[in-house]
PDB file of C-alpha atoms and ligand atoms in Angstrom:
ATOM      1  CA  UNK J   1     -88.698 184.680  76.459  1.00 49.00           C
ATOM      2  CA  UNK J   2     -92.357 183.938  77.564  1.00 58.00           C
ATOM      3  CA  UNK J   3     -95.255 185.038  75.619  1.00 58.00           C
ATOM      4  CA  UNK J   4     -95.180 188.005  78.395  1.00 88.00           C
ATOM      5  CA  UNK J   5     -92.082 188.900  78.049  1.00 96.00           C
ATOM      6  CA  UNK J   6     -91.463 192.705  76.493  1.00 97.00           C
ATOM      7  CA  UNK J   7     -88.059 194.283  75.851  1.00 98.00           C
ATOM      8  CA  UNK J   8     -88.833 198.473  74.879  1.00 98.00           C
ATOM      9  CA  UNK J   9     -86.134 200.277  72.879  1.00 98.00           C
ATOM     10  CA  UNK J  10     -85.153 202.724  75.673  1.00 99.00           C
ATOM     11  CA  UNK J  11     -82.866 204.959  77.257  1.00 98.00           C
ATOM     12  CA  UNK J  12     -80.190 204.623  77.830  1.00 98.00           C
ATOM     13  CA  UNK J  13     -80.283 200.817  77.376  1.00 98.00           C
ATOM     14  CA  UNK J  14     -83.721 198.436  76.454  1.00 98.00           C
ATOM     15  CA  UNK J  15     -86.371 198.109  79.243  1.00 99.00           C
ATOM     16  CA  UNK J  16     -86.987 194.470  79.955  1.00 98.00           C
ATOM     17  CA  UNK J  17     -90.492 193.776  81.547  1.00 98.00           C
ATOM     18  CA  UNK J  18     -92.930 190.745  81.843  1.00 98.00           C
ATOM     19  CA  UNK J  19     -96.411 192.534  81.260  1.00 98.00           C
ATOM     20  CA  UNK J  20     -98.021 190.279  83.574  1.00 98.00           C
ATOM     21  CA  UNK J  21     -95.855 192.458  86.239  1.00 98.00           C
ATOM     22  CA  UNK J  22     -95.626 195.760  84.959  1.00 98.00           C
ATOM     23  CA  UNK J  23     -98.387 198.327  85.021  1.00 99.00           C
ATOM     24  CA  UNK J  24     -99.193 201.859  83.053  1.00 99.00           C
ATOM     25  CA  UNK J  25     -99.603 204.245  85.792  1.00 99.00           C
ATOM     26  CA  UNK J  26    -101.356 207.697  84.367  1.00 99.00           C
ATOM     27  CA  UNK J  27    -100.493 210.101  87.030  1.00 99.00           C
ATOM     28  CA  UNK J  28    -103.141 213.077  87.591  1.00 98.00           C
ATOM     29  CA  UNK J  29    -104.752 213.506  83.912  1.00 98.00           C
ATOM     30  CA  UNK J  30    -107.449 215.364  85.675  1.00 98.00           C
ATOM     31  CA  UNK J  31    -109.700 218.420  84.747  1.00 98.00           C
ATOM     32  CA  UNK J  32    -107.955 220.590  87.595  1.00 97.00           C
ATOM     33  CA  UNK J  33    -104.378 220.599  85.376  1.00 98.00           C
ATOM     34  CA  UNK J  34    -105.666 220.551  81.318  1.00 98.00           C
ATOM     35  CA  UNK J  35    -108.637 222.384  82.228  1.00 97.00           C
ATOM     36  CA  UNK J  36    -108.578 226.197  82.657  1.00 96.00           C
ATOM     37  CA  UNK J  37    -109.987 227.529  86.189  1.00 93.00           C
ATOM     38  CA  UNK J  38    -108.187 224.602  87.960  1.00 94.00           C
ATOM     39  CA  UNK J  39    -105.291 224.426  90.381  1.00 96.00           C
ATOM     40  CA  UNK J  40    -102.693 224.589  87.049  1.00 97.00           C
ATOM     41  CA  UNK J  41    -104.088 227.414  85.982  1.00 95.00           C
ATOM     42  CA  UNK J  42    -104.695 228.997  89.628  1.00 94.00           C
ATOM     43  CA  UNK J  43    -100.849 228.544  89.884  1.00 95.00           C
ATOM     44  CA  UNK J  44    -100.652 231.470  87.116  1.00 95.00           C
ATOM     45  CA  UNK J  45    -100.024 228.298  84.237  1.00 96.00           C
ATOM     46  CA  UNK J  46    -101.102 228.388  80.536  1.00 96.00           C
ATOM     47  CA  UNK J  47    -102.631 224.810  80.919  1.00 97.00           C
ATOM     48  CA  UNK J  48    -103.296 224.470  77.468  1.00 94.00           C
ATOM     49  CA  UNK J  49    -100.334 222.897  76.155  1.00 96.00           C
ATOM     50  CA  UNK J  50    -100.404 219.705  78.285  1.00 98.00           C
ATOM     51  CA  UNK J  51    -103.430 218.559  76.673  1.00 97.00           C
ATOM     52  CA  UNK J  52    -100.963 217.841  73.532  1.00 97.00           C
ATOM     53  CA  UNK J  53    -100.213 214.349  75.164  1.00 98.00           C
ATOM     54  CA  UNK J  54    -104.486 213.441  74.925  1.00 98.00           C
ATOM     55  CA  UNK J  55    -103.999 211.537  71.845  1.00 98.00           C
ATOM     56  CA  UNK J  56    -100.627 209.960  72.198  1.00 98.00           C
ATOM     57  CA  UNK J  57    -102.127 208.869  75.852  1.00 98.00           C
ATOM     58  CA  UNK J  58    -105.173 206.973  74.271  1.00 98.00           C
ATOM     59  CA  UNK J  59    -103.784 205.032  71.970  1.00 98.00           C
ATOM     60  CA  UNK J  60    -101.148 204.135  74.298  1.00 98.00           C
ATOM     61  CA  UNK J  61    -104.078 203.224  76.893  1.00 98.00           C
ATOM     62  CA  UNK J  62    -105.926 201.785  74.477  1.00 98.00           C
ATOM     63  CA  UNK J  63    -103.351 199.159  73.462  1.00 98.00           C
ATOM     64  CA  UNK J  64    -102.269 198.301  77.153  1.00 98.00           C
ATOM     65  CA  UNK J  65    -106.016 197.570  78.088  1.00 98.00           C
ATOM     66  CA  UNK J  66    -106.374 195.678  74.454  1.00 97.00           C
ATOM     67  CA  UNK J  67    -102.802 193.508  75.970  1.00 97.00           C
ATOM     68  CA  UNK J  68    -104.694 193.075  79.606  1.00 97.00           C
ATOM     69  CA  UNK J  69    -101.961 195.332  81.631  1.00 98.00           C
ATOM     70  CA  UNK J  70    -102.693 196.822  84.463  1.00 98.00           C
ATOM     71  CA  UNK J  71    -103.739 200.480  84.402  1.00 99.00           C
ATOM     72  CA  UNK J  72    -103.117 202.615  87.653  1.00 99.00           C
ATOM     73  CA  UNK J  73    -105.029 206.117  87.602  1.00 99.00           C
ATOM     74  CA  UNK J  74    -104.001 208.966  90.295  1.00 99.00           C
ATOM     75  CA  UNK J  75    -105.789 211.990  90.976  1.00 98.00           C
ATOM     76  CA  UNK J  76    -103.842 214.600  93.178  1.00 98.00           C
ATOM     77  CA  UNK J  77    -107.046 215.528  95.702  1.00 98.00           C
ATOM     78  CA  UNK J  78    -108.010 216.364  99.418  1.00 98.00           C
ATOM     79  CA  UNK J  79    -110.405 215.555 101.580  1.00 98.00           C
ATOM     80  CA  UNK J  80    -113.391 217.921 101.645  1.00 98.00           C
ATOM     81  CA  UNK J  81    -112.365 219.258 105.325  1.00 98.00           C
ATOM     82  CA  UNK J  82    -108.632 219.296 104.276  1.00 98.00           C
ATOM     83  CA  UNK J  83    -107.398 217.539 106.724  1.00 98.00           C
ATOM     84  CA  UNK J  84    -104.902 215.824 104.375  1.00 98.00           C
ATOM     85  CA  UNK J  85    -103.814 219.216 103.178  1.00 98.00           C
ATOM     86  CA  UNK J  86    -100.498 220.476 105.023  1.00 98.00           C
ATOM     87  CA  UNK J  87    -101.047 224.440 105.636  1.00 97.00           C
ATOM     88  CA  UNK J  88     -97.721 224.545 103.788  1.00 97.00           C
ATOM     89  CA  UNK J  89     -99.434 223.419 100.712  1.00 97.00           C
ATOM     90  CA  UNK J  90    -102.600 225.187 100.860  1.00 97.00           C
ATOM     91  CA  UNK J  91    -100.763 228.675 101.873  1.00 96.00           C
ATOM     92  CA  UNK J  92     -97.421 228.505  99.279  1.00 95.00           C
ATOM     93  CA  UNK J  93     -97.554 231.459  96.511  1.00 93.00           C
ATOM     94  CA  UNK J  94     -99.739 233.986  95.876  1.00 92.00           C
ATOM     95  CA  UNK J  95    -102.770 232.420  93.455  1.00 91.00           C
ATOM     96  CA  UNK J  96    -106.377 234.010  93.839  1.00 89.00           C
ATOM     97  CA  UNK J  97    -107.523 230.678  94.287  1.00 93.00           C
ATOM     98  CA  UNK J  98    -106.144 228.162  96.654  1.00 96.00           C
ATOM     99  CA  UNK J  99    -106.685 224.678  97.017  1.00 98.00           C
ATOM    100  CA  UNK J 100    -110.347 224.335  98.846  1.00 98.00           C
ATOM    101  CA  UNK J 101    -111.528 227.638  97.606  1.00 98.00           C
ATOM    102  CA  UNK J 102    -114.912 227.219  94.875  1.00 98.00           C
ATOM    103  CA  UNK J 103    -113.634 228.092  91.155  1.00 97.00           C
ATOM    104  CA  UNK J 104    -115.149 227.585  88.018  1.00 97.00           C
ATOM    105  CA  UNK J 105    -115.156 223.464  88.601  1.00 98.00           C
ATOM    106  CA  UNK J 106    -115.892 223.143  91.621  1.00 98.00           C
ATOM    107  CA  UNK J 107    -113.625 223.378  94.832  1.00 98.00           C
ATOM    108  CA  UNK J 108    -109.738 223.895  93.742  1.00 97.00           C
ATOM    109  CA  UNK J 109    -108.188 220.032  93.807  1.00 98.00           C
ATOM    110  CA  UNK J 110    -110.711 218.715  96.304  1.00 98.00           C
ATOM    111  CA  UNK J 111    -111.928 214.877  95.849  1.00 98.00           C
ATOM    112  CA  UNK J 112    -115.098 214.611  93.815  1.00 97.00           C
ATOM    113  CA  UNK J 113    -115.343 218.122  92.701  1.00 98.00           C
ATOM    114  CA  UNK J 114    -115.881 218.165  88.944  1.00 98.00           C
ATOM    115  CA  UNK J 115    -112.353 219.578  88.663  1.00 98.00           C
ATOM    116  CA  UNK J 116    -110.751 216.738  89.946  1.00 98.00           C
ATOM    117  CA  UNK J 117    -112.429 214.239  87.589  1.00 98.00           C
ATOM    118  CA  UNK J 118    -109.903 212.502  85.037  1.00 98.00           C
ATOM    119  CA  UNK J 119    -110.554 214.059  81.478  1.00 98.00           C
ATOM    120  CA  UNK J 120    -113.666 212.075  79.667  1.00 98.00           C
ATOM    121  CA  UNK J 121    -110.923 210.568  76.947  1.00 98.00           C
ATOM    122  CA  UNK J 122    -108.975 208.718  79.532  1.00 98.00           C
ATOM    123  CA  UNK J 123    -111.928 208.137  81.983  1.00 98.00           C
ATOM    124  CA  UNK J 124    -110.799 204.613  84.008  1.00 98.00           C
ATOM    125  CA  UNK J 125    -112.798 201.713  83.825  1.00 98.00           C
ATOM    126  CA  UNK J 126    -114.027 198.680  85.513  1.00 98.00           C
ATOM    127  CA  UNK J 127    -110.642 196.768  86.510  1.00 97.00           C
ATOM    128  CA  UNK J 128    -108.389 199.712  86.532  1.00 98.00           C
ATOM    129  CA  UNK J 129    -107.281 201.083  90.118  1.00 98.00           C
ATOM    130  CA  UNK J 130    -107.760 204.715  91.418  1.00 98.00           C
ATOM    131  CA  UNK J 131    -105.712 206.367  93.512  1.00 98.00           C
ATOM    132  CA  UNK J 132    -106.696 209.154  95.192  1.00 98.00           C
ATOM    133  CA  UNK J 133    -103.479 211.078  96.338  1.00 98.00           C
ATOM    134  CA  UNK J 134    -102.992 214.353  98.401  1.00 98.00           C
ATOM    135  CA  UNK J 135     -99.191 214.495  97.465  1.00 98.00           C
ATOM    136  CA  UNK J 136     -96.650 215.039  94.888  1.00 98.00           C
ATOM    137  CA  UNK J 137     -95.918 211.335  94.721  1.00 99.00           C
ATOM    138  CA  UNK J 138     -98.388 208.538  94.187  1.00 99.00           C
ATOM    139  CA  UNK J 139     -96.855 206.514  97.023  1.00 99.00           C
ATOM    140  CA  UNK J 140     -96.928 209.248  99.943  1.00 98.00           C
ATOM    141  CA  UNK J 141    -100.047 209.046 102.423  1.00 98.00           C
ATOM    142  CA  UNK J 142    -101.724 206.263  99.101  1.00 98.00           C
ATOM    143  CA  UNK J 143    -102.325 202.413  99.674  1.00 98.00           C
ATOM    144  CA  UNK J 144    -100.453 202.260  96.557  1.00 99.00           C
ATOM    145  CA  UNK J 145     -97.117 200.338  97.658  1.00 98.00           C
ATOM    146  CA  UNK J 146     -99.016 197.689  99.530  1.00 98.00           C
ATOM    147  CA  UNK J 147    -101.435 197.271  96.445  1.00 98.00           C
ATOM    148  CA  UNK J 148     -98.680 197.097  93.635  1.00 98.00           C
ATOM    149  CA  UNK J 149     -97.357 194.483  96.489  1.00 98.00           C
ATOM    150  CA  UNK J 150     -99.825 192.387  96.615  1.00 98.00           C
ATOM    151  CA  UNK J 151    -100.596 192.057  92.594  1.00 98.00           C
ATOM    152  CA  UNK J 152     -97.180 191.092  92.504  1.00 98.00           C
ATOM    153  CA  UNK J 153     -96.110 194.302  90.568  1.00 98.00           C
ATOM    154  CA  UNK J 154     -92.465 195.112  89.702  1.00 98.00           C
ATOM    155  CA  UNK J 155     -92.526 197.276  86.708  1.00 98.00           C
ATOM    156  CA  UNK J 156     -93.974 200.911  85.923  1.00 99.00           C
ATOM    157  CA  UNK J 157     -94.411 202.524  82.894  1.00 99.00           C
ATOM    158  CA  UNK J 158     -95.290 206.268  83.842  1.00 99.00           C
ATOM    159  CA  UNK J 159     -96.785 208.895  82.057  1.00 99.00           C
ATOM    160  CA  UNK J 160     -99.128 212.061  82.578  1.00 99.00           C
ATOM    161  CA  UNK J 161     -98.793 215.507  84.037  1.00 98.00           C
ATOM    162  CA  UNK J 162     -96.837 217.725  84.938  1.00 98.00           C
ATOM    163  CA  UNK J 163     -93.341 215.554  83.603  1.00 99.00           C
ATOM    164  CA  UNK J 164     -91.041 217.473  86.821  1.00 98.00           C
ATOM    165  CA  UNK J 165     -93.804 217.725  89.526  1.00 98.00           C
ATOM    166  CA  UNK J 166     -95.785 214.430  90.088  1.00 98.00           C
ATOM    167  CA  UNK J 167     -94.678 212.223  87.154  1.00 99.00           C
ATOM    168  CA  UNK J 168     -90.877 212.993  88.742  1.00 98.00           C
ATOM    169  CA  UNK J 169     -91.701 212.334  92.076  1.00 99.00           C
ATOM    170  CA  UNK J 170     -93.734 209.207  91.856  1.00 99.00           C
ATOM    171  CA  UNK J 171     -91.177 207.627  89.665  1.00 99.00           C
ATOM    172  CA  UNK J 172     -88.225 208.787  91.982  1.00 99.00           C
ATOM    173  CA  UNK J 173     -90.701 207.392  94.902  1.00 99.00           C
ATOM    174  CA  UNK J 174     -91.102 204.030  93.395  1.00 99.00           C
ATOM    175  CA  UNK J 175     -87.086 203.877  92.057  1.00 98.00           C
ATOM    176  CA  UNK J 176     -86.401 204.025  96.320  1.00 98.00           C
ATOM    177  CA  UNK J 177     -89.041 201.170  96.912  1.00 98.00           C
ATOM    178  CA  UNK J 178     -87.863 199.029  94.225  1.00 98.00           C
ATOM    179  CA  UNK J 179     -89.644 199.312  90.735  1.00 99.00           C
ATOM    180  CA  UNK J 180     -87.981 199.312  87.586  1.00 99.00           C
ATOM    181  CA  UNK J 181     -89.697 202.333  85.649  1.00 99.00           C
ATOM    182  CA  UNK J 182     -89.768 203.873  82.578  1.00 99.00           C
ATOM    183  CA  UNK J 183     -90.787 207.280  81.366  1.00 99.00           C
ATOM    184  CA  UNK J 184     -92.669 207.666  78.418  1.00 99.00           C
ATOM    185  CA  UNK J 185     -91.235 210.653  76.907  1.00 98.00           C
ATOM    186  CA  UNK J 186     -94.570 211.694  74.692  1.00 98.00           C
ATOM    187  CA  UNK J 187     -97.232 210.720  77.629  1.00 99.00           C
ATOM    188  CA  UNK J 188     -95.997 213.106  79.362  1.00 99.00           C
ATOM    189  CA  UNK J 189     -96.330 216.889  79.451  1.00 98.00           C
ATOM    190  CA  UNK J 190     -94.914 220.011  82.006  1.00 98.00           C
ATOM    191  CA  UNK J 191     -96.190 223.501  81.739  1.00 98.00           C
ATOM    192  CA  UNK J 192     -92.504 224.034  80.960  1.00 98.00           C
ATOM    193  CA  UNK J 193     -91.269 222.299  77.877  1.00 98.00           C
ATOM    194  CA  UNK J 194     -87.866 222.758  79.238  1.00 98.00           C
ATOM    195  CA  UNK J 195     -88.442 221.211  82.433  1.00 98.00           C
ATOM    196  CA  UNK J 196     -90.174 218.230  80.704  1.00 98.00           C
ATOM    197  CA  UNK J 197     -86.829 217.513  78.685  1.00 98.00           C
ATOM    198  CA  UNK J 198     -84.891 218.295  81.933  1.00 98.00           C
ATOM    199  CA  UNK J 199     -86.348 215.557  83.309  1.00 99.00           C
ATOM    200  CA  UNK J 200     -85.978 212.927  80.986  1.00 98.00           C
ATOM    201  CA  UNK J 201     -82.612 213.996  80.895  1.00 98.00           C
ATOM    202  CA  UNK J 202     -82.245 213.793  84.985  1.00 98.00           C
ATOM    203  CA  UNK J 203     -83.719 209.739  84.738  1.00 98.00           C
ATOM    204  CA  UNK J 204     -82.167 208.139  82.051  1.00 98.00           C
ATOM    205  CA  UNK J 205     -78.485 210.208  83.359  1.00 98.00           C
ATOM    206  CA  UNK J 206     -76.157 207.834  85.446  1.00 98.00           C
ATOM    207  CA  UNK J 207     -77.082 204.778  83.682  1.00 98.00           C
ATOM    208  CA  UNK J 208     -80.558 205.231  84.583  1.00 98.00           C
ATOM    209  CA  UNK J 209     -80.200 206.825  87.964  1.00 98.00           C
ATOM    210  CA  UNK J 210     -83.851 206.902  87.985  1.00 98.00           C
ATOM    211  CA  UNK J 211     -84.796 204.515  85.657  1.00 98.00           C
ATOM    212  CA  UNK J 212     -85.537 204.611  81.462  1.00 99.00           C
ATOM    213  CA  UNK J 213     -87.468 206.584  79.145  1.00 99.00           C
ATOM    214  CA  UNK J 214     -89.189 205.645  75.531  1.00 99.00           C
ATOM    215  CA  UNK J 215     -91.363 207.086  73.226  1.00 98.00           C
ATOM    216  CA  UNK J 216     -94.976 205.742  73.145  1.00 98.00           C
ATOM    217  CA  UNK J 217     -94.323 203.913  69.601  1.00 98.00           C
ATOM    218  CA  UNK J 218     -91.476 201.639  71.370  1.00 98.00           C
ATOM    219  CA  UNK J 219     -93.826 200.581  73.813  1.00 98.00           C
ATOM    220  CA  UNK J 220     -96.342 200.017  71.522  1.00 98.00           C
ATOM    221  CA  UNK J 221     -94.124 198.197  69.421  1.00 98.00           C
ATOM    222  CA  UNK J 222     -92.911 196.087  72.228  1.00 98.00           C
ATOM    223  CA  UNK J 223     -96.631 194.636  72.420  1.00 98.00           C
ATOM    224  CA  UNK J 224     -97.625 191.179  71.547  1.00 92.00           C
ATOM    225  CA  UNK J 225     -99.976 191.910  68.089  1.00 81.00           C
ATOM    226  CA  UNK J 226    -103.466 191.638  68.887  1.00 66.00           C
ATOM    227  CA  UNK J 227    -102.606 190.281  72.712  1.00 57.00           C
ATOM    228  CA  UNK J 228    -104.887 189.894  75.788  1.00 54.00           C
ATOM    229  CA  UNK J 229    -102.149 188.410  77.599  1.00 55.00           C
ATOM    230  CA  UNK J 230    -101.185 190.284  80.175  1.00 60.00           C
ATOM    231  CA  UNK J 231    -102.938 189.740  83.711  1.00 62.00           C
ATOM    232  CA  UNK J 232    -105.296 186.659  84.042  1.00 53.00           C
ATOM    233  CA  UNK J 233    -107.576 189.119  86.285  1.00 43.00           C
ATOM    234  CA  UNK J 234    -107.897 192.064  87.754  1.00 41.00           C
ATOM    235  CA  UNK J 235    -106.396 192.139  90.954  1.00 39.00           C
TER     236      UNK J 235
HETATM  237  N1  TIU O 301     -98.002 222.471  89.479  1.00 96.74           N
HETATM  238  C1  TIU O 301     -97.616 221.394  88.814  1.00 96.74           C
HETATM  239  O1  TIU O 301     -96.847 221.460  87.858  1.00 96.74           O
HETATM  240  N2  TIU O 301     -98.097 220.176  89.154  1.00 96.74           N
HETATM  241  C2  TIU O 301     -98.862 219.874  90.259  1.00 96.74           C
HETATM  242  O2  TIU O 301     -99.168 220.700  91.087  1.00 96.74           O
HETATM  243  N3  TIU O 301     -99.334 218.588  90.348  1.00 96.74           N
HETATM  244  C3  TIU O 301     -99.014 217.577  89.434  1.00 96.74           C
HETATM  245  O3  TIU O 301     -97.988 217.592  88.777  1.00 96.74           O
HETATM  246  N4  TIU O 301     -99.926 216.625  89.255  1.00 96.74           N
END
């Protein structure tokens, strides 16, 4: 095994990964879902659950920057005129405020808007890649698949919110297009406790239909002690 070289104690069989190749990819930690007055919490959720995952998260980021991996941030956000917003999304249910509309953080989901800034203890920093994304999945309408292309990325480690909404749809996204990913079980958090274990369930079924899942401390563990050797630069 190279110095690079990480096997994870996973589900339902260990995750093999080179770390020069894989990347943690934090999908939509962003005021507008932990944060009350925000599109969660427009939707009629009780937001304040997810925000369990804010310490498990950090350490985990902390360690992959410490090892040099790559770390991908999304934001789910529209452009300010919408025109990236299907009516279908914009009109579905029956919340007071819709996506667009001015709430207590700004305008609901739109880019820039002090709702849709990633929460202060996982703000990105220089190296790290934002994606700004007006789907479900981090790959639809996103620069994303020709980015993870050209850094020569095969492996994704996800985590973030909500577990069955855009944490199951980017990893299902990137299972079609080729990535081996993994699911890490406490970085992630659904308004519905049930759905969030449904999920886990639904990847790691079938011989990993969708791919693996692993608590934070196996990934940690998997980590070279002390390392900076993953990437030789930021792409
Ligand atoms: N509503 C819900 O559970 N999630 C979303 O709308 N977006 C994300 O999951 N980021």
């Amino acid at each position: 095994m190279s110095a690079n070289s990480l096997q994870i104690s996973a589900q339902p069989y260990p995750f093999r990964c080179d770390l020069a190749h894989t990347a943690l990819v934090i999908i939509d930690m962003q005021r507008d879902f932990l944060e009350p007055g925000g599109f969660g919490a427009s939707l009629g959720n009780d937001v304040s659950g997810v925000r369990a995952i804010l310490p498990t998260l950090q350490i985990l980021l902390a360690a992959w920057r410490q090892a040099s991996g790559l770390v991908i941030h999304t934001r789910e956000s529209h452009l300010p005129d919408l025109a990236d917003c299907p009516p279908a999304k914009r009109l579905r249910g029956e919340a007071p405020l819709r996506i667009g509309d001015r709430g207590p953080m700004g305008r609901i989901l739109v880019r820039g808007e002090p709702g849709n800034q990633i929460v202060p203890e996982l703000a990105p920093i220089d190296g790290e890649w934002q994606i700004e994304k007006p789907g479900k999945g981090a790959f639809h309408a996103t620069d994303l698949q020709a980015r993870l292309q050209a850094a020569g990325i095969t492996h994704l480690l996800f985590t973030g919110v909500t577990t069955e909404v855009c944490v199951q749809t980017s990893m299902r996204e990137a299972n079609d297009r080729g990535y081996e990913c993994l699911l890490v079980t406490d970085a992630t958090e659904s308004y519905f406790p049930q759905f969030r274990d449904a999920t886990i369930a639904m990847v790691v079924a079938q011989g990993g239909i969708v791919g693996w899942a692993a608590a934070s401390n196996a990934v940690l563990a998997a980590l070279p002690a002390g390392s900076t050797s993953g990437r030789s630069n930021a792409v």
